Tab-separated table of C-alpha atoms and ligand atoms in Angstrom:
chain	number	residue	atom	x	y	z
A	1	UNK	CA	-0.126	0.135	0.391
A	2	UNK	CA	1.238	3.127	-0.842
A	3	UNK	CA	1.646	5.680	2.243
A	4	UNK	CA	-1.215	7.804	2.388
A	5	UNK	CA	-2.039	11.218	3.773
A	6	UNK	CA	-2.940	11.681	7.388
A	7	UNK	CA	-3.643	14.627	10.017
A	8	UNK	CA	0.259	14.347	10.849
A	9	UNK	CA	0.731	15.880	7.564
A	10	UNK	CA	-1.324	18.800	7.374
A	11	UNK	CA	0.961	20.877	9.014
A	12	UNK	CA	2.847	20.603	5.443
A	13	UNK	CA	0.258	22.994	3.954
A	14	UNK	CA	-1.262	24.614	7.267
A	15	UNK	CA	0.444	26.404	9.239
A	16	UNK	CA	-2.819	27.085	11.540
A	17	UNK	CA	-5.452	25.235	11.477
A	18	UNK	CA	-7.434	28.035	13.524
A	19	UNK	CA	-10.416	29.354	11.753
A	20	UNK	CA	-10.011	26.849	8.736
A	21	UNK	CA	-12.521	24.660	7.442
A	22	UNK	CA	-11.733	20.914	7.988
A	23	UNK	CA	-14.599	18.920	6.005
A	24	UNK	CA	-15.029	15.446	7.505
A	25	UNK	CA	-16.756	12.470	6.583
A	26	UNK	CA	-17.557	10.353	8.988
A	27	UNK	CA	-19.636	6.894	9.644
A	28	UNK	CA	-22.536	7.972	11.789
A	29	UNK	CA	-24.940	5.104	9.507
A	30	UNK	CA	-26.133	4.028	13.738
A	31	UNK	CA	-28.135	1.036	13.979
A	32	UNK	CA	-31.708	2.644	15.284
A	33	UNK	CA	-34.280	0.972	16.976
A	34	UNK	CA	-37.567	3.670	18.004
A	35	UNK	CA	-36.111	6.250	16.937
A	36	UNK	CA	-32.911	5.806	19.579
A	37	UNK	CA	-29.573	5.114	18.641
A	38	UNK	CA	-28.856	1.515	19.934
A	39	UNK	CA	-24.747	1.759	19.237
A	40	UNK	CA	-22.602	4.271	19.124
A	41	UNK	CA	-19.684	2.617	18.599
A	42	UNK	CA	-19.314	4.650	14.839
A	43	UNK	CA	-18.881	7.283	16.602
A	44	UNK	CA	-16.944	6.809	19.041
A	45	UNK	CA	-14.429	5.974	16.939
A	46	UNK	CA	-14.538	9.428	14.836
A	47	UNK	CA	-14.187	11.070	17.536
A	48	UNK	CA	-11.003	11.177	18.358
A	49	UNK	CA	-10.149	13.252	14.914
A	50	UNK	CA	-13.118	15.456	15.015
A	51	UNK	CA	-12.020	16.755	18.674
A	52	UNK	CA	-8.367	16.982	17.474
A	53	UNK	CA	-9.154	19.058	14.409
A	54	UNK	CA	-11.362	21.560	16.386
A	55	UNK	CA	-8.936	21.425	19.477
A	56	UNK	CA	-6.770	22.689	16.557
A	57	UNK	CA	-9.094	25.791	16.209
A	58	UNK	CA	-10.506	23.981	12.883
A	59	UNK	CA	-14.264	24.799	11.857
A	60	UNK	CA	-15.303	20.946	11.360
A	61	UNK	CA	-17.946	20.382	9.458
A	62	UNK	CA	-19.204	16.511	9.755
A	63	UNK	CA	-20.337	14.468	6.248
A	64	UNK	CA	-22.142	11.073	6.393
A	65	UNK	CA	-24.830	9.488	4.609
A	66	UNK	CA	-27.684	7.566	6.637
A	67	UNK	CA	-29.911	4.867	5.484
A	68	UNK	CA	-30.946	4.661	1.982
A	69	UNK	CA	-32.759	7.424	0.547
A	70	UNK	CA	-31.561	7.173	-3.290
A	71	UNK	CA	-31.367	11.131	-3.802
A	72	UNK	CA	-34.270	12.571	-1.912
A	73	UNK	CA	-34.847	14.167	1.114
A	74	UNK	CA	-36.701	11.593	4.007
A	75	UNK	CA	-37.210	13.314	7.719
A	76	UNK	CA	-36.252	10.122	8.597
A	77	UNK	CA	-33.306	9.225	7.567
A	78	UNK	CA	-32.126	12.803	8.195
A	79	UNK	CA	-28.750	12.907	9.881
A	80	UNK	CA	-30.330	14.744	12.374
A	81	UNK	CA	-31.714	11.730	14.161
A	82	UNK	CA	-28.221	11.204	15.414
A	83	UNK	CA	-27.477	14.495	16.715
A	84	UNK	CA	-27.928	13.431	20.119
A	85	UNK	CA	-25.857	10.456	20.017
A	86	UNK	CA	-22.823	13.052	18.151
A	87	UNK	CA	-23.005	15.157	21.087
A	88	UNK	CA	-23.114	13.016	23.915
A	89	UNK	CA	-20.344	11.234	22.271
A	90	UNK	CA	-18.087	14.668	21.958
A	91	UNK	CA	-19.271	16.328	25.066
A	92	UNK	CA	-19.830	18.957	22.440
A	93	UNK	CA	-22.609	21.063	21.544
A	94	UNK	CA	-22.389	20.161	17.595
A	95	UNK	CA	-24.865	22.553	15.384
A	96	UNK	CA	-27.222	20.997	12.053
A	97	UNK	CA	-27.154	22.192	8.985
A	98	UNK	CA	-30.010	20.739	6.559
A	99	UNK	CA	-27.741	20.979	3.689
A	100	UNK	CA	-24.343	20.140	2.469
A	101	UNK	CA	-23.742	22.772	0.287
A	102	UNK	CA	-24.515	26.636	-0.546
A	103	UNK	CA	-25.566	29.353	1.651
A	104	UNK	CA	-27.077	27.860	4.524
A	105	UNK	CA	-23.742	25.796	4.652
A	106	UNK	CA	-21.841	29.213	4.018
A	107	UNK	CA	-23.761	30.914	6.448
A	108	UNK	CA	-23.315	27.976	9.272
A	109	UNK	CA	-19.617	28.163	8.425
A	110	UNK	CA	-19.793	31.933	9.323
A	111	UNK	CA	-21.654	31.911	12.864
A	112	UNK	CA	-19.328	28.922	13.941
A	113	UNK	CA	-15.974	29.814	15.836
A	114	UNK	CA	-13.113	28.235	15.359
A	115	UNK	CA	-13.174	25.076	17.359
A	116	UNK	CA	-16.764	24.533	16.618
A	117	UNK	CA	-18.481	21.669	15.161
A	118	UNK	CA	-21.172	21.122	13.134
A	119	UNK	CA	-23.060	18.010	11.267
A	120	UNK	CA	-24.442	18.443	8.551
A	121	UNK	CA	-27.750	16.949	6.108
A	122	UNK	CA	-27.045	13.218	4.933
A	123	UNK	CA	-25.163	12.850	1.761
A	124	UNK	CA	-27.683	10.310	0.275
A	125	UNK	CA	-29.661	13.375	-0.284
A	126	UNK	CA	-28.371	14.453	-3.137
A	127	UNK	CA	-28.155	12.044	-6.270
A	128	UNK	CA	-24.576	13.562	-7.080
A	129	UNK	CA	-23.386	11.546	-3.960
A	130	UNK	CA	-23.363	8.726	-5.691
A	131	UNK	CA	-22.599	9.372	-9.391
A	132	UNK	CA	-19.494	11.592	-8.068
A	133	UNK	CA	-21.319	14.260	-9.308
A	134	UNK	CA	-18.218	16.383	-10.154
A	135	UNK	CA	-20.816	19.638	-9.846
A	136	UNK	CA	-21.890	18.164	-6.066
A	137	UNK	CA	-18.243	17.746	-5.028
A	138	UNK	CA	-17.156	21.397	-6.376
A	139	UNK	CA	-20.197	23.024	-4.462
A	140	UNK	CA	-19.036	21.047	-1.240
A	141	UNK	CA	-15.613	21.942	-1.545
A	142	UNK	CA	-16.349	25.813	-1.774
A	143	UNK	CA	-17.264	25.653	1.889
A	144	UNK	CA	-14.323	23.728	2.859
A	145	UNK	CA	-10.108	23.758	3.177
A	146	UNK	CA	-8.866	20.667	3.941
A	147	UNK	CA	-11.135	16.872	3.616
A	148	UNK	CA	-10.368	14.261	6.235
A	149	UNK	CA	-11.840	11.081	5.691
A	150	UNK	CA	-12.178	9.209	8.605
A	151	UNK	CA	-14.999	6.367	7.103
A	152	UNK	CA	-12.645	3.387	6.198
A	153	UNK	CA	-16.340	1.531	6.418
A	154	UNK	CA	-17.741	3.679	3.102
A	155	UNK	CA	-14.063	3.772	1.456
A	156	UNK	CA	-15.238	1.066	-1.171
A	157	UNK	CA	-17.445	3.482	-2.710
A	158	UNK	CA	-16.570	6.452	-5.264
A	159	UNK	CA	-18.929	8.427	-3.638
A	160	UNK	CA	-18.606	12.580	-3.536
A	161	UNK	CA	-17.632	12.662	-0.104
A	162	UNK	CA	-15.852	9.394	-0.379
A	163	UNK	CA	-13.408	10.160	-2.921
A	164	UNK	CA	-14.648	13.178	-5.233
A	165	UNK	CA	-13.541	15.758	-2.339
A	166	UNK	CA	-10.285	13.970	-1.769
A	167	UNK	CA	-9.317	15.520	-5.169
A	168	UNK	CA	-10.450	19.307	-4.700
A	169	UNK	CA	-9.201	19.871	-1.872
A	170	UNK	CA	-6.382	18.806	0.446
A	171	UNK	CA	-6.834	15.200	1.819
A	172	UNK	CA	-6.003	13.217	4.888
A	173	UNK	CA	-6.558	10.161	6.461
A	174	UNK	CA	-8.411	10.580	10.077
A	175	UNK	CA	-7.448	8.744	12.739
A	176	UNK	CA	-9.937	5.566	12.981
A	177	UNK	CA	-8.672	5.257	8.879
A	178	UNK	CA	-5.212	5.540	9.890
A	179	UNK	CA	-5.391	2.628	12.187
A	180	UNK	CA	-7.475	0.438	10.418
A	181	UNK	CA	-5.185	0.837	7.456
A	182	UNK	CA	-2.205	0.313	9.413
A	183	UNK	CA	-3.857	-2.762	10.740
A	184	UNK	CA	-4.895	-4.125	7.501
A	185	UNK	CA	-1.457	-3.219	6.054
A	186	UNK	CA	0.529	-5.582	8.787
A	187	UNK	CA	-2.060	-8.265	8.101
A	188	UNK	CA	-2.294	-8.993	4.808
A	189	UNK	CA	0.130	-5.860	2.588
A	190	UNK	CA	3.700	-6.457	4.482
A	191	UNK	CA	2.569	-9.074	7.442
A	192	UNK	CA	5.065	-11.374	9.801
A	193	UNK	CA	4.902	-14.802	8.164
A	194	UNK	CA	3.743	-16.979	8.444
A	195	UNK	CA	0.616	-15.779	7.550
A	196	UNK	CA	-3.126	-17.702	8.415
A	197	UNK	CA	-6.346	-17.174	7.347
A	198	UNK	CA	-9.362	-18.304	8.718
A	199	UNK	CA	-12.447	-18.032	6.041
A	200	UNK	CA	-15.628	-19.626	6.744
A	201	UNK	CA	-19.615	-18.552	7.360
A	202	UNK	CA	-22.406	-19.798	5.144
A	203	UNK	CA	-20.974	-19.212	1.465
A	204	UNK	CA	-18.551	-20.225	-1.108
A	205	UNK	CA	-20.243	-17.331	-3.413
A	206	UNK	CA	-20.278	-14.910	-1.622
A	207	UNK	CA	-16.718	-15.513	-0.125
A	208	UNK	CA	-15.004	-16.835	-3.979
A	209	UNK	CA	-12.805	-13.909	-4.603
A	210	UNK	CA	-11.577	-13.350	-0.759
A	211	UNK	CA	-10.833	-17.187	-1.171
A	212	UNK	CA	-8.865	-16.523	-4.302
A	213	UNK	CA	-6.552	-13.642	-3.527
A	214	UNK	CA	-5.933	-15.452	0.405
A	215	UNK	CA	-4.921	-18.453	-1.276
A	216	UNK	CA	-1.880	-16.432	-3.173
A	217	UNK	CA	-0.857	-14.382	-0.015
A	218	UNK	CA	-0.787	-16.937	2.999
A	219	UNK	CA	1.053	-20.015	4.065
A	220	UNK	CA	-2.641	-21.634	5.776
A	221	UNK	CA	-5.946	-21.086	4.623
A	222	UNK	CA	-8.158	-22.692	7.294
A	223	UNK	CA	-11.559	-22.861	5.664
A	224	UNK	CA	-14.604	-23.882	8.271
A	225	UNK	CA	-18.281	-23.232	8.400
A	226	UNK	CA	-20.936	-24.220	5.436
A	227	UNK	CA	-17.965	-23.429	2.859
A	228	UNK	CA	-15.935	-25.729	3.701
A	229	UNK	CA	-19.215	-28.626	2.912
A	230	UNK	CA	-18.720	-27.202	-0.251
A	231	UNK	CA	-14.537	-27.934	-0.227
A	232	UNK	CA	-14.966	-31.584	1.092
A	233	UNK	CA	-17.499	-32.388	-1.093
A	234	UNK	CA	-15.374	-31.430	-4.451
A	235	UNK	CA	-13.259	-34.058	-2.070
A	236	UNK	CA	-15.388	-36.856	-2.693
A	237	UNK	CA	-17.363	-36.795	0.677
A	238	UNK	CA	-20.694	-36.998	1.080
A	239	UNK	CA	-21.870	-34.474	3.072
A	240	UNK	CA	-25.470	-35.532	4.093
A	241	UNK	CA	-28.169	-32.674	3.753
A	242	UNK	CA	-25.126	-30.105	4.850
A	243	UNK	CA	-25.373	-26.424	3.298
A	244	UNK	CA	-23.558	-27.284	0.006
A	245	UNK	CA	-22.885	-25.574	-3.207
A	246	UNK	CA	-22.438	-28.634	-5.024
A	247	UNK	CA	-22.197	-26.667	-8.516
A	248	UNK	CA	-19.467	-25.224	-7.120
A	249	UNK	CA	-17.291	-28.513	-6.592
A	250	UNK	CA	-14.865	-27.483	-9.657
A	251	UNK	CA	-14.205	-23.872	-8.483
A	252	UNK	CA	-13.582	-25.127	-4.852
A	253	UNK	CA	-11.390	-27.321	-6.622
A	254	UNK	CA	-9.285	-24.398	-8.968
A	255	UNK	CA	-8.765	-22.764	-5.247
A	256	UNK	CA	-7.329	-26.263	-3.891
A	257	UNK	CA	-5.234	-26.355	-6.932
A	258	UNK	CA	-3.949	-22.693	-6.458
A	259	UNK	CA	-2.968	-22.985	-3.285
A	260	UNK	CA	-0.589	-25.770	-4.219
A	261	UNK	CA	1.174	-23.756	-6.826
A	262	UNK	CA	2.029	-21.392	-4.335
A	263	UNK	CA	2.557	-23.391	-1.599
A	264	UNK	CA	-0.231	-22.668	0.752
A	265	UNK	CA	-1.628	-25.014	2.919
A	266	UNK	CA	-5.794	-25.354	3.497
A	267	UNK	CA	-7.126	-26.784	6.079
A	268	UNK	CA	-10.515	-28.796	6.050
A	269	UNK	CA	-11.865	-30.233	9.330
A	270	UNK	CA	-11.729	-34.029	9.550
A	271	UNK	CA	-14.134	-34.409	12.725
A	272	UNK	CA	-17.479	-32.253	12.576
A	273	UNK	CA	-20.413	-31.934	14.712
A	274	UNK	CA	-23.713	-32.827	13.277
A	275	UNK	CA	-27.388	-33.304	13.426
A	276	UNK	CA	-30.353	-34.222	11.765
A	277	UNK	CA	-32.052	-31.095	12.811
A	278	UNK	CA	-30.709	-27.486	13.129
A	279	UNK	CA	-32.027	-26.640	16.614
A	280	UNK	CA	-30.668	-26.334	20.036
A	281	UNK	CA	-29.102	-28.856	21.935
A	282	UNK	CA	-31.081	-31.374	19.184
A	283	UNK	CA	-31.376	-34.801	20.226
A	284	UNK	CA	-29.204	-36.402	17.015
A	285	UNK	CA	-26.372	-34.262	18.045
A	286	UNK	CA	-22.891	-36.139	17.469
A	287	UNK	CA	-18.929	-35.315	16.250
A	288	UNK	CA	-17.892	-37.711	13.839
A	289	UNK	CA	-15.239	-38.290	11.397
A	290	UNK	CA	-16.296	-36.633	7.915
A	291	UNK	CA	-16.538	-39.673	6.499
A	292	UNK	CA	-19.046	-40.780	8.591
A	293	UNK	CA	-21.874	-38.502	8.133
A	294	UNK	CA	-25.146	-40.092	7.538
A	295	UNK	CA	-27.574	-38.859	4.404
A	296	UNK	CA	-30.103	-37.616	7.290
A	297	UNK	CA	-27.520	-35.508	8.948
A	298	UNK	CA	-26.072	-32.054	8.612
A	299	UNK	CA	-22.475	-30.071	9.565
A	300	UNK	CA	-22.642	-27.589	12.253
A	301	UNK	CA	-19.793	-27.230	12.978
A	302	UNK	CA	-16.327	-28.134	12.835
A	303	UNK	CA	-14.791	-30.930	15.627
A	304	UNK	CA	-12.945	-31.023	18.472
A	305	UNK	CA	-10.071	-32.553	17.522
A	306	UNK	CA	-9.937	-30.484	14.159
A	307	UNK	CA	-10.089	-26.969	17.018
A	308	UNK	CA	-7.031	-28.428	18.374
A	309	UNK	CA	-4.931	-28.895	14.879
A	310	UNK	CA	-6.255	-25.623	14.191
A	311	UNK	CA	-4.715	-24.092	17.139
A	312	UNK	CA	-1.968	-25.819	16.763
A	313	UNK	CA	-1.523	-24.498	13.304
A	314	UNK	CA	-1.881	-20.753	14.889
A	315	UNK	CA	0.904	-21.660	17.235
A	316	UNK	CA	2.838	-21.816	14.319
A	317	UNK	CA	2.168	-18.772	12.639
A	318	UNK	CA	3.036	-14.596	13.520
A	319	UNK	CA	-0.184	-13.151	11.375
A	320	UNK	CA	-4.381	-14.204	11.679
A	321	UNK	CA	-6.529	-12.755	8.916
A	322	UNK	CA	-10.424	-13.873	9.899
A	323	UNK	CA	-13.591	-13.145	8.340
A	324	UNK	CA	-16.451	-16.058	8.831
A	325	UNK	CA	-17.253	-17.886	11.929
A	326	UNK	CA	-16.604	-22.107	11.636
A	327	UNK	CA	-19.767	-23.165	12.723
A	328	UNK	CA	-23.415	-21.890	12.926
A	329	UNK	CA	-22.417	-20.240	16.142
A	330	UNK	CA	-26.135	-18.602	17.390
A	331	UNK	CA	-27.330	-21.798	17.776
A	332	UNK	CA	-25.731	-23.598	20.891
A	333	UNK	CA	-23.991	-25.955	20.489
A	334	UNK	CA	-22.514	-25.077	17.003
A	335	UNK	CA	-20.411	-21.989	18.633
A	336	UNK	CA	-18.114	-24.441	19.711
A	337	UNK	CA	-15.566	-24.339	17.526
A	338	UNK	CA	-15.358	-20.705	16.802
A	339	UNK	CA	-15.167	-19.685	20.234
A	340	UNK	CA	-12.220	-22.269	21.005
A	341	UNK	CA	-10.348	-21.385	18.065
A	342	UNK	CA	-10.951	-17.661	18.870
A	343	UNK	CA	-9.942	-18.321	22.600
A	344	UNK	CA	-6.657	-19.718	21.405
A	345	UNK	CA	-6.072	-16.956	18.837
A	346	UNK	CA	-6.361	-14.541	21.628
A	347	UNK	CA	-3.936	-16.243	24.155
A	348	UNK	CA	-1.542	-16.059	21.650
A	349	UNK	CA	-2.285	-11.962	20.706
A	350	UNK	CA	-2.390	-11.484	24.439
A	351	UNK	CA	1.347	-13.167	24.865
A	352	UNK	CA	2.231	-11.275	21.363
A	353	UNK	CA	3.065	-13.739	19.618
A	354	UNK	CA	0.450	-13.546	17.187
A	355	UNK	CA	-1.038	-10.572	15.619
A	356	UNK	CA	-4.550	-10.990	15.316
A	357	UNK	CA	-6.955	-9.121	12.859
A	358	UNK	CA	-10.484	-10.152	12.224
A	359	UNK	CA	-13.612	-8.463	10.454
A	360	UNK	CA	-17.085	-9.395	8.826
A	361	UNK	CA	-20.453	-8.393	10.828
A	362	UNK	CA	-21.284	-11.886	12.278
A	363	UNK	CA	-17.624	-12.735	13.158
A	364	UNK	CA	-17.943	-9.520	15.227
A	365	UNK	CA	-20.503	-11.003	16.254
A	366	UNK	CA	-19.209	-14.229	17.420
A	367	UNK	CA	-15.968	-13.329	18.047
A	368	UNK	CA	-18.029	-11.062	20.840
A	369	UNK	CA	-19.959	-13.917	21.956
A	370	UNK	CA	-16.859	-15.770	22.449
A	371	UNK	CA	-16.027	-13.087	24.795
A	372	UNK	CA	-12.221	-12.591	23.315
A	373	UNK	CA	-12.858	-9.343	20.979
A	374	UNK	CA	-10.638	-7.038	23.049
A	375	UNK	CA	-7.813	-9.315	22.693
A	376	UNK	CA	-7.635	-9.302	18.801
A	377	UNK	CA	-5.023	-6.587	17.524
A	378	UNK	CA	-7.341	-5.346	15.463
A	379	UNK	CA	-11.212	-5.821	14.704
A	380	UNK	CA	-12.449	-4.122	11.868
A	381	UNK	CA	-16.428	-3.256	11.507
A	382	UNK	CA	-16.129	-2.009	8.645
A	383	UNK	CA	-18.684	-5.041	6.539
A	384	UNK	CA	-18.541	-4.513	2.656
A	385	UNK	CA	-15.293	-2.235	2.987
A	386	UNK	CA	-13.407	-5.427	5.006
A	387	UNK	CA	-14.510	-7.766	2.527
A	388	UNK	CA	-13.351	-5.965	-0.445
A	389	UNK	CA	-9.732	-5.499	1.285
A	390	UNK	CA	-9.732	-9.004	1.711
A	391	UNK	CA	-10.551	-9.621	-2.011
A	392	UNK	CA	-7.444	-7.754	-2.842
A	393	UNK	CA	-9.359	-4.741	-4.310
A	394	UNK	CA	-8.051	-1.174	-4.188
A	395	UNK	CA	-10.403	0.881	-2.347
A	396	UNK	CA	-11.409	4.001	-4.011
A	397	UNK	CA	-11.565	6.334	-0.676
A	398	UNK	CA	-8.337	4.706	0.074
A	399	UNK	CA	-6.549	5.261	-2.801
A	400	UNK	CA	-7.766	8.899	-3.320
A	401	UNK	CA	-5.739	9.644	-0.195
A	402	UNK	CA	-2.614	8.232	-0.885
A	403	UNK	CA	0.175	11.044	-1.430
A	404	UNK	CA	1.362	11.647	-4.868
B	1	ADP	P1	-19.362	-12.644	7.963
B	1	ADP	O1	-20.458	-11.807	8.488
B	1	ADP	O2	-18.435	-12.284	9.397
B	1	ADP	O3	-18.476	-12.006	7.085
B	1	ADP	P2	-20.647	-14.453	6.728
B	1	ADP	O4	-22.260	-14.184	6.203
B	1	ADP	O5	-20.102	-14.989	5.817
B	1	ADP	O6	-20.432	-14.392	7.677
B	1	ADP	O7	-21.150	-16.668	7.386
B	1	ADP	C1	-21.475	-16.388	8.667
B	1	ADP	C2	-23.524	-17.235	8.980
B	1	ADP	O8	-22.421	-18.541	8.402
B	1	ADP	C3	-23.648	-17.229	10.362
B	1	ADP	O9	-24.730	-17.142	10.219
B	1	ADP	C4	-23.591	-18.912	10.351
B	1	ADP	O10	-24.630	-19.287	11.718
B	1	ADP	C5	-23.455	-19.560	8.342
B	1	ADP	N1	-22.423	-20.619	9.200
B	1	ADP	C6	-21.564	-21.318	9.826
B	1	ADP	N2	-21.174	-22.496	9.687
B	1	ADP	C7	-22.343	-23.039	9.113
B	1	ADP	C8	-22.598	-24.063	8.530
B	1	ADP	N3	-21.787	-24.895	8.828
B	1	ADP	N4	-24.134	-24.700	8.487
B	1	ADP	C9	-25.061	-23.379	8.192
B	1	ADP	N5	-24.389	-22.049	8.543
B	1	ADP	C10	-23.307	-21.955	8.720
B	2	MG	MG1	-22.722	-11.927	7.164
């Protein structure tokens, strides 16, 4: 990854930020229930960036999208819905501005003093946002002196507020973006070897690009979850009524061949936890060798012997990237393999022998469930952007911040 500019580079361009207007793209797409924010993690992630700029005397204008209004105003998707949450987290008063460009924003800038913060309206109320329309980019930029992107989670989109602005204003990565890029860089771009990747979850089809990219990058590819069934079936294992994409057998073979060629060892489970019905603690629950799965059984978790062997693999590695649970972890006891492997990874990280990076909606939930999320070196909550990074794709919002 090329070097990208951070807040530490602002001094190259500005002697003093006092009174300068910083347009700061943040992630305020917060989960809500009955009109109240249920999780303010994303605001907390960007608070250091916002406060650092404000404390340096900048007038901070926050830009964010909220929901999918598709280019039209919807009162239920106004960023004013999250204003209270933003004020609570920052511990400062924040002015709400119902526009993102034009005279109203200019007037607000005139009212704000150095160090003051304003929240602009949902960028996606304007059609030009998702089209990265140069006219909208120019109109937003007209009210700012510099642009800071602190929303890694939106960096896989080339939108006006995530990419376009970086080309017309001096542009910098915020602290949260910087932390994410540094952590991900350490995990795959420039990792300490050997590197292990755990890829699990439901389906091969949703993670084909991830698998294809990883086999060329890592030393050990640990495949679990429903997608392991597709690989097992491709190797001639009868997986009974397990979730399995039989039509992807050739693809699975090709991935295993590519792994062979690049010296990546693929680990598939050799014992599994099966049941005849998908329910919590079903009476038909048993553990068996993968070759002993009956026609009416389904594989719902990786077995304990395989988990122990995988733990031993992690002990030989210096870096771990993890996306996707090893089993149907939401239902007991099919969380066992995910929890056990997560605990091993957490212990190795605590001892300092492993750098561990994980991401993905269900993966983060699973690691929280295992109680080890805080022991990992880095947990990405970026969803789509994290997956695209795991696919080896260049993220437009990141690319635009690279030092030229
Ligand atoms: P993430 O959101 O972290 O990227 P995915 O969405 O790809 O992860 O996969 C998570 C889902 O995979 C979970 O809902 C889990 O129950 C399911 N899953 C894992 N293993 C199995 C399995 N053996 N059979 C069926 N579903 C599974
Ligand atoms: Mg998911």
